[in-house]
Amino acid sequence: MANDPIHQFQISKIVPIEIGGLDFSFTNSSAFMVATVVLAGGFLYLTTSSRGLIPSRLQSVSEMSYEFVAGMLRESAGTHGMKFFPLVFSLFMFVLVANLIGMFPYFFTVTSHIIVTFALAMLVIGTVLVYGFWKHGFGFLKLFVPSGVPMVLLPLVVAIEIISFLSRPISLSVRLFANMLAGHITLKVFAGFITMLGSLGAVGVAGAVLPLFMTVALTGLEFLVAFLQAYVFAILTCMYLNDAIHPGH
Amino acid sequence: MFIATAYAAEEAGAHAPNAGFPPFDASTFPSQLLWLAITFGLFFIFLKKVVLPRIGGILEVRRDRIASDLDQAARMKDEADAAIAAYEQELADARARANAIGQEARDGAKAGAEAERKKVEADLDAKLASAEDRIATIKQTALRDVGVIAEDTAAAIVQELVGGKVDKAAVTAAVRQAS
């Protein structure tokens, strides 16, 4: 049980709630969502409360994350894209903090559940669709018709464009989910090797050094992945939003 | 298929080992979606209404402050440049004025000396002329006196030589003839 690498993804109810036959219980996942939001929001709120002209270190962290996301959005979607800044920033901070909280042993990783990442991806694609059609009407469909393509190839190209558009929410959500899941399973498996080998006596303890180093190295890698996946999620969000703002290729 | 395994897991109890793969357990989806919507929704609203305007404000204030400081620095530099230019202008003026004053003084002194010299020369000329006049008169007087003296002397000599009264008119005529 303790060595079951899947066990860390188990959802357990803390406060059972059932409405209309559906289970809306407050679970460990919900608790960590609340923790993520409180930590991220609290950090951003408290570090900027002094509004220092010369920022303190922690205020710099908040400002840097703000400018990082703002720069990312402005580069990929232009100044018109800045109206989506709160959305992109919230997504980035939520995913980043959820990933980082998940790095603590015994903590639950909110983003290791496909439904969470899929919901976030659908929020992005839904925003793209709603804004695209509201802003451009049917002109938004030009997104699927690249200019300068010969008439013969057009049906094929349009079909490819539509498939690529439809696969976006799936790729966006599966990328984040799979990275988190695989990383945590790998960590758990290697950490499990240490205890398994350690219980085999002196030779086992000596042999356990290797997976120990592996676990340490993987922990570093997982911190990188935690940041990188939040970054990838945010930058892809920016690029999809750019499609909604400028549908013509 | 996942839903089926999820139901199987529920029947077997929440803590049963290998009770399906938790991320694909659809029975937990409504709860996750609801709480994600609540937490992320509140997070989004909080960031949009409170945090982001605040950070944006901080950055804007700083940018304005830096821009105004740079402006002020540029203005002060301009002022310093103007002051330096004014100082150098003043210096050049003063130098030119000093030169002019020196030149004037030199010219004045030269002119004064020249005038003095002219006056002295004129004076000397006048003195020379009057001296020459006096010499001329003295010479004339002397010459006239020489005639009289010669007549007297001639009369005296004649008187000594021949004795008796000498005709004065004849002596004068003889002297006039000799000289």
Short mmCIF file of C-alpha atoms in Angstrom, two decimals:
data_model
loop_
_atom_site.label_atom_id
_atom_site.label_comp_id
_atom_site.label_asym_id
_atom_site.label_seq_id
_atom_site.Cartn_x
_atom_site.Cartn_y
_atom_site.Cartn_z
CA MET A 1 0.00 0.00 0.00
CA ALA A 2 2.70 2.45 0.99
CA ASN A 3 4.63 1.64 -2.14
CA ASP A 4 1.66 1.85 -4.46
CA PRO A 5 2.71 4.71 -6.79
CA ILE A 6 -0.91 5.39 -7.75
CA HIS A 7 -2.08 5.87 -4.19
CA GLN A 8 -0.94 9.51 -4.12
CA PHE A 9 -3.59 10.37 -6.71
CA GLN A 10 -6.41 8.88 -4.64
CA ILE A 11 -9.19 11.32 -3.87
CA SER A 12 -10.68 11.02 -0.40
CA LYS A 13 -13.72 12.83 0.90
CA ILE A 14 -13.29 15.25 3.76
CA VAL A 15 -16.82 16.70 3.89
CA PRO A 16 -19.31 14.55 1.99
CA ILE A 17 -21.78 16.66 -0.01
CA GLU A 18 -24.29 15.14 -2.40
CA ILE A 19 -26.64 17.21 -4.54
CA GLY A 20 -29.11 15.63 -6.95
CA GLY A 21 -27.39 12.30 -6.92
CA LEU A 22 -24.01 13.83 -7.86
CA ASP A 23 -21.08 13.77 -5.51
CA PHE A 24 -19.85 17.32 -4.79
CA SER A 25 -17.89 16.37 -1.68
CA PHE A 26 -15.16 18.58 -0.34
CA THR A 27 -12.20 16.30 -0.94
CA ASN A 28 -8.45 16.41 -0.47
CA SER A 29 -8.32 17.69 -4.06
CA SER A 30 -10.68 20.53 -3.14
CA ALA A 31 -8.61 21.27 -0.06
CA PHE A 32 -5.47 21.60 -2.17
CA MET A 33 -7.30 23.76 -4.72
CA VAL A 34 -8.20 26.07 -1.83
CA ALA A 35 -4.61 25.92 -0.57
CA THR A 36 -3.30 26.75 -4.05
CA VAL A 37 -5.60 29.72 -4.42
CA VAL A 38 -5.02 30.99 -0.90
CA LEU A 39 -1.25 30.62 -1.17
CA ALA A 40 -0.99 32.23 -4.61
CA GLY A 41 -3.52 34.99 -3.89
CA GLY A 42 -2.16 35.59 -0.40
CA PHE A 43 1.40 35.79 -1.63
CA LEU A 44 0.55 38.23 -4.41
CA TYR A 45 -1.65 40.29 -2.08
CA LEU A 46 0.64 40.47 0.93
CA THR A 47 3.92 41.01 -0.91
CA THR A 48 2.53 43.99 -2.77
CA SER A 49 0.64 45.53 0.17
CA SER A 50 3.42 48.02 0.93
CA ARG A 51 3.37 49.22 -2.70
CA GLY A 52 7.07 50.00 -2.37
CA LEU A 53 8.58 52.25 -5.00
CA ILE A 54 11.74 50.25 -4.41
CA PRO A 55 10.43 46.70 -4.18
CA SER A 56 11.35 44.28 -1.45
CA ARG A 57 12.55 40.85 -2.54
CA LEU A 58 9.14 39.25 -2.28
CA GLN A 59 7.47 42.18 -3.99
CA SER A 60 9.98 41.72 -6.80
CA VAL A 61 8.83 38.12 -7.16
CA SER A 62 5.23 39.25 -7.61
CA GLU A 63 6.23 42.01 -10.01
CA MET A 64 8.46 39.68 -12.00
CA SER A 65 5.69 37.11 -12.40
CA TYR A 66 3.37 39.92 -13.51
CA GLU A 67 5.83 41.25 -16.06
CA PHE A 68 6.78 37.75 -17.17
CA VAL A 69 3.19 36.86 -18.05
CA ALA A 70 2.46 40.33 -19.43
CA GLY A 71 5.51 40.12 -21.71
CA MET A 72 4.55 36.64 -22.82
CA LEU A 73 1.01 37.71 -23.70
CA ARG A 74 2.06 40.94 -25.40
CA GLU A 75 4.65 39.14 -27.52
CA SER A 76 2.32 36.43 -28.77
CA ALA A 77 -1.04 38.22 -28.91
CA GLY A 78 -0.10 41.90 -29.24
CA THR A 79 -1.46 44.78 -27.18
CA HIS A 80 -5.03 43.78 -28.01
CA GLY A 81 -4.38 40.57 -26.14
CA MET A 82 -3.83 42.45 -22.88
CA LYS A 83 -7.56 42.33 -22.12
CA PHE A 84 -7.03 38.62 -21.44
CA PHE A 85 -4.18 39.29 -19.06
CA PRO A 86 -6.13 38.49 -15.87
CA LEU A 87 -7.18 35.14 -17.34
CA VAL A 88 -3.69 34.15 -18.51
CA PHE A 89 -2.10 35.34 -15.28
CA SER A 90 -4.64 33.44 -13.15
CA LEU A 91 -4.10 30.27 -15.18
CA PHE A 92 -0.33 30.58 -14.97
CA MET A 93 -0.29 31.23 -11.23
CA PHE A 94 -2.87 28.53 -10.48
CA VAL A 95 -1.07 25.86 -12.49
CA LEU A 96 2.37 26.91 -11.21
CA VAL A 97 1.40 27.00 -7.54
CA ALA A 98 -0.61 23.78 -7.82
CA ASN A 99 2.38 22.05 -9.42
CA LEU A 100 4.78 23.39 -6.81
CA ILE A 101 2.54 22.47 -3.87
CA GLY A 102 2.36 18.98 -5.35
CA MET A 103 6.13 18.69 -4.96
CA PHE A 104 5.79 18.44 -1.17
CA PRO A 105 5.77 14.82 0.02
CA TYR A 106 2.29 13.60 1.01
CA PHE A 107 0.68 16.58 -0.69
CA PHE A 108 -1.94 16.13 -3.35
CA THR A 109 -1.25 17.44 -6.87
CA VAL A 110 -4.37 19.12 -8.19
CA THR A 111 -3.05 19.21 -11.77
CA SER A 112 -2.38 15.47 -11.83
CA HIS A 113 -6.07 14.88 -12.53
CA ILE A 114 -7.12 15.02 -16.16
CA ILE A 115 -10.50 16.53 -15.35
CA VAL A 116 -8.86 19.59 -13.77
CA THR A 117 -6.45 20.22 -16.63
CA PHE A 118 -9.18 19.49 -19.15
CA ALA A 119 -11.49 22.00 -17.46
CA LEU A 120 -8.76 24.64 -17.58
CA ALA A 121 -8.06 23.84 -21.24
CA MET A 122 -11.77 24.06 -22.07
CA LEU A 123 -11.89 27.42 -20.30
CA VAL A 124 -9.17 28.62 -22.67
CA ILE A 125 -10.72 27.15 -25.83
CA GLY A 126 -14.18 28.33 -24.73
CA THR A 127 -12.80 31.86 -24.29
CA VAL A 128 -11.18 31.66 -27.72
CA LEU A 129 -14.40 30.49 -29.38
CA VAL A 130 -16.73 32.92 -27.60
CA TYR A 131 -14.47 35.92 -28.10
CA GLY A 132 -13.61 34.92 -31.68
CA PHE A 133 -17.23 34.64 -32.78
CA TRP A 134 -18.34 37.67 -30.76
CA LYS A 135 -15.58 39.84 -32.19
CA HIS A 136 -15.38 38.61 -35.78
CA GLY A 137 -18.70 36.81 -36.34
CA PHE A 138 -18.35 34.24 -39.07
CA GLY A 139 -15.10 35.92 -40.06
CA PHE A 140 -13.61 33.91 -37.21
CA LEU A 141 -13.92 30.84 -39.46
CA LYS A 142 -11.14 32.34 -41.60
CA LEU A 143 -8.95 30.81 -38.92
CA PHE A 144 -9.45 27.49 -40.69
CA VAL A 145 -8.78 28.86 -44.18
CA PRO A 146 -5.17 29.94 -44.53
CA SER A 147 -4.64 32.52 -47.27
CA GLY A 148 -2.47 31.72 -50.28
CA VAL A 149 -3.36 28.03 -50.47
CA PRO A 150 -4.26 26.64 -53.93
CA MET A 151 -7.97 25.77 -54.38
CA VAL A 152 -7.11 22.12 -54.96
CA LEU A 153 -5.47 21.75 -51.60
CA LEU A 154 -7.96 23.90 -49.72
CA PRO A 155 -10.36 21.15 -48.51
CA LEU A 156 -7.44 19.13 -47.21
CA VAL A 157 -5.83 22.11 -45.47
CA VAL A 158 -9.13 23.17 -43.91
CA ALA A 159 -9.72 19.65 -42.64
CA ILE A 160 -6.24 19.60 -41.10
CA GLU A 161 -6.78 23.04 -39.53
CA ILE A 162 -10.10 21.94 -37.99
CA ILE A 163 -8.60 18.74 -36.60
CA SER A 164 -5.67 20.68 -35.17
CA PHE A 165 -8.07 23.16 -33.55
CA LEU A 166 -10.17 20.39 -32.06
CA SER A 167 -7.13 18.60 -30.71
CA ARG A 168 -5.93 21.71 -28.88
CA PRO A 169 -7.94 21.27 -25.67
CA ILE A 170 -6.92 17.62 -25.57
CA SER A 171 -3.23 18.27 -26.13
CA LEU A 172 -3.26 21.22 -23.75
CA SER A 173 -4.84 19.24 -20.92
CA VAL A 174 -3.09 15.90 -21.52
CA ARG A 175 0.33 17.56 -21.67
CA LEU A 176 0.01 19.07 -18.21
CA PHE A 177 -1.78 16.10 -16.69
CA ALA A 178 0.62 13.49 -18.11
CA ASN A 179 3.71 15.43 -17.09
CA MET A 180 2.52 15.78 -13.53
CA LEU A 181 1.29 12.23 -13.30
CA ALA A 182 4.36 10.63 -14.84
CA GLY A 183 6.75 12.75 -12.80
CA HIS A 184 5.09 11.89 -9.52
CA ILE A 185 4.83 8.20 -10.34
CA THR A 186 8.52 8.09 -11.32
CA LEU A 187 9.53 9.85 -8.12
CA LYS A 188 7.43 7.49 -6.06
CA VAL A 189 8.79 4.41 -7.81
CA PHE A 190 12.40 5.43 -7.31
CA ALA A 191 11.76 6.43 -3.72
CA GLY A 192 10.08 3.05 -3.25
CA PHE A 193 13.23 1.32 -4.52
CA ILE A 194 15.20 2.93 -1.72
CA THR A 195 13.03 1.48 1.04
CA MET A 196 12.74 -1.88 -0.72
CA LEU A 197 16.51 -2.19 -1.14
CA GLY A 198 17.11 -0.78 2.31
CA SER A 199 15.17 -3.63 3.87
CA LEU A 200 17.50 -6.20 2.24
CA GLY A 201 20.42 -5.65 4.60
CA ALA A 202 23.86 -4.11 4.13
CA VAL A 203 24.19 -4.87 0.41
CA GLY A 204 20.71 -3.49 -0.17
CA VAL A 205 21.52 -0.28 1.71
CA ALA A 206 24.64 0.16 -0.43
CA GLY A 207 22.58 -0.46 -3.54
CA ALA A 208 19.92 1.96 -2.38
CA VAL A 209 22.34 4.85 -2.87
CA LEU A 210 21.73 4.77 -6.60
CA PRO A 211 17.94 5.26 -6.49
CA LEU A 212 18.49 7.85 -3.76
CA PHE A 213 20.62 9.95 -6.09
CA MET A 214 18.07 9.30 -8.79
CA THR A 215 15.28 10.57 -6.54
CA VAL A 216 17.22 13.70 -5.66
CA ALA A 217 17.96 14.41 -9.32
CA LEU A 218 14.36 13.69 -10.31
CA THR A 219 13.10 16.06 -7.62
CA GLY A 220 15.15 18.82 -9.22
CA LEU A 221 13.84 17.86 -12.63
CA GLU A 222 10.28 17.81 -11.33
CA PHE A 223 10.63 21.36 -10.02
CA LEU A 224 11.75 22.36 -13.49
CA VAL A 225 8.83 20.49 -15.04
CA ALA A 226 6.42 22.12 -12.57
CA PHE A 227 7.50 25.55 -13.76
CA LEU A 228 7.90 24.58 -17.39
CA GLN A 229 4.44 23.08 -17.68
CA ALA A 230 2.86 26.17 -16.15
CA TYR A 231 4.83 28.25 -18.65
CA VAL A 232 3.85 26.02 -21.58
CA PHE A 233 0.21 26.12 -20.54
CA ALA A 234 0.29 29.91 -20.33
CA ILE A 235 2.17 30.45 -23.60
CA LEU A 236 -0.15 28.11 -25.52
CA THR A 237 -3.08 29.97 -23.99
CA CYS A 238 -1.56 33.19 -25.33
CA MET A 239 -1.13 31.72 -28.80
CA TYR A 240 -4.70 30.38 -28.92
CA LEU A 241 -6.00 33.75 -27.74
CA ASN A 242 -3.99 35.34 -30.54
CA ASP A 243 -6.01 33.24 -32.96
CA ALA A 244 -9.19 34.62 -31.45
CA ILE A 245 -7.94 38.20 -31.80
CA HIS A 246 -6.34 37.85 -35.24
CA PRO A 247 -8.11 34.95 -37.01
CA GLY A 248 -6.51 35.61 -40.40
CA HIS A 249 -3.17 33.83 -40.62
CA MET B 1 -14.81 1.52 -19.15
CA PHE B 2 -13.33 3.94 -16.62
CA ILE B 3 -16.73 4.61 -15.21
CA ALA B 4 -17.23 0.88 -14.81
CA THR B 5 -13.96 0.50 -12.96
CA ALA B 6 -14.85 3.48 -10.85
CA TYR B 7 -18.13 1.89 -9.82
CA ALA B 8 -16.24 -1.30 -9.11
CA ALA B 9 -13.88 0.69 -6.93
CA GLU B 10 -16.75 2.24 -5.05
CA GLU B 11 -18.27 -1.15 -4.41
CA ALA B 12 -14.96 -2.44 -3.18
CA GLY B 13 -14.60 0.51 -0.80
CA ALA B 14 -12.61 3.71 -0.99
CA HIS B 15 -9.44 2.25 0.45
CA ALA B 16 -9.29 -0.94 -1.54
CA PRO B 17 -5.90 -1.42 -3.24
CA ASN B 18 -5.77 -1.05 -7.02
CA ALA B 19 -9.27 0.39 -7.07
CA GLY B 20 -8.95 1.71 -10.60
CA PHE B 21 -6.84 4.62 -11.77
CA PRO B 22 -7.90 7.64 -9.69
CA PRO B 23 -7.52 10.33 -12.40
CA PHE B 24 -9.97 8.40 -14.60
CA ASP B 25 -12.47 7.81 -11.81
CA ALA B 26 -15.46 9.69 -13.18
CA SER B 27 -17.31 9.63 -9.87
CA THR B 28 -14.89 12.29 -8.57
CA PHE B 29 -15.36 14.55 -11.58
CA PRO B 30 -18.38 16.57 -10.39
CA SER B 31 -16.71 17.37 -7.10
CA GLN B 32 -13.43 18.36 -8.76
CA LEU B 33 -15.18 20.48 -11.37
CA LEU B 34 -17.33 22.25 -8.79
CA TRP B 35 -14.47 23.04 -6.46
CA LEU B 36 -12.20 24.00 -9.32
CA ALA B 37 -14.88 26.38 -10.57
CA ILE B 38 -15.32 27.87 -7.09
CA THR B 39 -11.64 28.21 -6.22
CA PHE B 40 -10.39 29.25 -9.65
CA GLY B 41 -13.34 31.60 -10.12
CA LEU B 42 -12.64 33.34 -6.82
CA PHE B 43 -8.91 33.39 -7.60
CA PHE B 44 -9.59 34.95 -11.00
CA ILE B 45 -11.92 37.60 -9.55
CA PHE B 46 -9.51 38.37 -6.72
CA LEU B 47 -6.58 38.78 -9.09
CA LYS B 48 -8.58 40.80 -11.62
CA LYS B 49 -10.12 43.16 -9.07
CA VAL B 50 -7.42 43.52 -6.44
CA VAL B 51 -3.99 42.14 -7.19
CA LEU B 52 -3.39 42.94 -10.83
CA PRO B 53 -4.55 46.58 -10.67
CA ARG B 54 -2.34 46.98 -7.63
CA ILE B 55 0.80 45.51 -9.24
CA GLY B 56 0.05 47.37 -12.48
CA GLY B 57 -0.28 50.57 -10.45
CA ILE B 58 3.00 49.96 -8.65
CA LEU B 59 4.79 49.38 -11.95
CA GLU B 60 3.19 52.42 -13.56
CA VAL B 61 4.07 54.68 -10.63
CA ARG B 62 7.64 53.44 -10.81
CA ARG B 63 7.82 53.97 -14.58
CA ASP B 64 6.42 57.50 -14.21
CA ARG B 65 8.80 58.23 -11.38
CA ILE B 66 11.80 57.04 -13.37
CA ALA B 67 10.68 59.04 -16.41
CA SER B 68 10.17 62.20 -14.35
CA ASP B 69 13.50 61.70 -12.60
CA LEU B 70 15.20 61.34 -15.96
CA ASP B 71 13.43 64.48 -17.17
CA GLN B 72 14.55 66.35 -14.11
CA ALA B 73 18.10 65.12 -14.54
CA ALA B 74 18.08 66.24 -18.18
CA ARG B 75 16.67 69.63 -17.18
CA MET B 76 19.32 70.06 -14.50
CA LYS B 77 22.02 69.09 -16.97
CA ASP B 78 20.68 71.71 -19.39
CA GLU B 79 20.73 74.28 -16.62
CA ALA B 80 24.29 73.35 -15.72
CA ASP B 81 25.30 73.58 -19.37
CA ALA B 82 23.65 77.00 -19.66
CA ALA B 83 25.43 78.15 -16.50
CA ILE B 84 28.76 76.97 -17.88
CA ALA B 85 28.08 78.72 -21.19
CA ALA B 86 27.08 81.93 -19.38
CA TYR B 87 30.20 81.73 -17.23
CA GLU B 88 32.42 81.27 -20.23
CA GLN B 89 30.68 84.11 -22.05
CA GLU B 90 31.21 86.32 -19.02
CA LEU B 91 34.83 85.30 -18.86
CA ALA B 92 35.36 86.09 -22.53
CA ASP B 93 33.61 89.46 -22.11
CA ALA B 94 35.74 90.32 -19.12
CA ARG B 95 38.88 89.36 -20.97
CA ALA B 96 37.85 91.49 -23.94
CA ARG B 97 37.02 94.38 -21.65
CA ALA B 98 40.37 94.06 -19.91
CA ASN B 99 42.10 94.12 -23.27
CA ALA B 100 40.15 97.17 -24.33
CA ILE B 101 40.97 99.00 -21.12
CA GLY B 102 44.64 98.13 -21.45
CA GLN B 103 44.68 99.20 -25.07
CA GLU B 104 42.96 102.47 -24.21
CA ALA B 105 45.40 103.16 -21.41
CA ARG B 106 48.32 102.40 -23.69
CA ASP B 107 46.92 104.60 -26.43
CA GLY B 108 46.19 107.42 -23.96
CA ALA B 109 49.67 107.26 -22.53
CA LYS B 110 51.20 107.23 -25.99
CA ALA B 111 49.09 110.18 -27.12
CA GLY B 112 49.93 112.11 -23.96
CA ALA B 113 53.64 111.48 -24.43
CA GLU B 114 53.39 112.52 -28.08
CA ALA B 115 51.56 115.73 -27.16
CA GLU B 116 54.10 116.47 -24.48
CA ARG B 117 56.91 115.88 -26.90
CA LYS B 118 55.29 118.15 -29.52
CA LYS B 119 54.81 120.87 -26.93
CA VAL B 120 58.34 120.59 -25.71
CA GLU B 121 59.62 120.67 -29.29
CA ALA B 122 57.46 123.69 -30.11
CA ASP B 123 58.72 125.36 -26.95
CA LEU B 124 62.27 124.60 -27.86
CA ASP B 125 61.67 125.87 -31.39
CA ALA B 126 60.20 129.08 -30.02
CA LYS B 127 63.10 129.47 -27.65
CA LEU B 128 65.52 128.78 -30.43
CA ALA B 129 63.84 131.33 -32.67
CA SER B 130 63.85 134.04 -29.96
CA ALA B 131 67.43 133.22 -29.16
CA GLU B 132 68.36 133.59 -32.83
CA ASP B 133 66.46 136.89 -32.94
CA ARG B 134 68.31 138.11 -29.92
CA ILE B 135 71.62 137.00 -31.40
CA ALA B 136 70.72 138.83 -34.62
CA THR B 137 69.86 142.07 -32.77
CA ILE B 138 72.88 141.73 -30.57
CA LYS B 139 74.96 141.19 -33.69
CA GLN B 140 73.45 144.27 -35.40
CA THR B 141 73.91 146.31 -32.29
CA ALA B 142 77.40 145.02 -32.00
CA LEU B 143 78.13 145.83 -35.61
CA ARG B 144 76.74 149.29 -35.19
CA ASP B 145 78.79 149.72 -32.08
CA VAL B 146 81.84 148.44 -33.94
CA GLY B 147 81.49 151.40 -36.45
CA VAL B 148 81.23 153.96 -33.64
CA ILE B 149 84.11 152.38 -31.74
CA ALA B 150 86.19 152.31 -34.92
CA GLU B 151 85.43 155.98 -35.56
CA ASP B 152 86.29 156.90 -31.99
CA THR B 153 89.41 154.77 -32.06
CA ALA B 154 90.40 156.14 -35.50
CA ALA B 155 89.80 159.71 -34.24
CA ALA B 156 91.82 159.03 -31.14
CA ILE B 157 94.62 157.43 -33.16
CA VAL B 158 94.64 160.27 -35.67
CA GLN B 159 94.63 162.79 -32.86
CA GLU B 160 97.57 161.04 -31.19
CA LEU B 161 99.48 160.83 -34.46
CA VAL B 162 98.79 164.18 -35.94
CA GLY B 163 97.58 166.11 -32.96
CA GLY B 164 94.99 168.80 -32.93
CA LYS B 165 91.35 168.52 -33.53
CA VAL B 166 90.17 165.90 -35.96
CA ASP B 167 87.28 166.50 -38.21
CA LYS B 168 84.75 163.99 -37.01
CA ALA B 169 82.85 163.81 -40.27
CA ALA B 170 86.03 163.04 -42.19
CA VAL B 171 86.94 160.21 -39.81
CA THR B 172 83.47 158.71 -40.08
CA ALA B 173 83.64 158.87 -43.85
CA ALA B 174 87.12 157.27 -43.82
CA VAL B 175 85.96 154.45 -41.47
CA ARG B 176 82.92 153.83 -43.60
CA GLN B 177 85.16 153.58 -46.61
CA ALA B 178 87.55 151.16 -44.88
CA SER B 179 84.89 148.84 -43.64
#
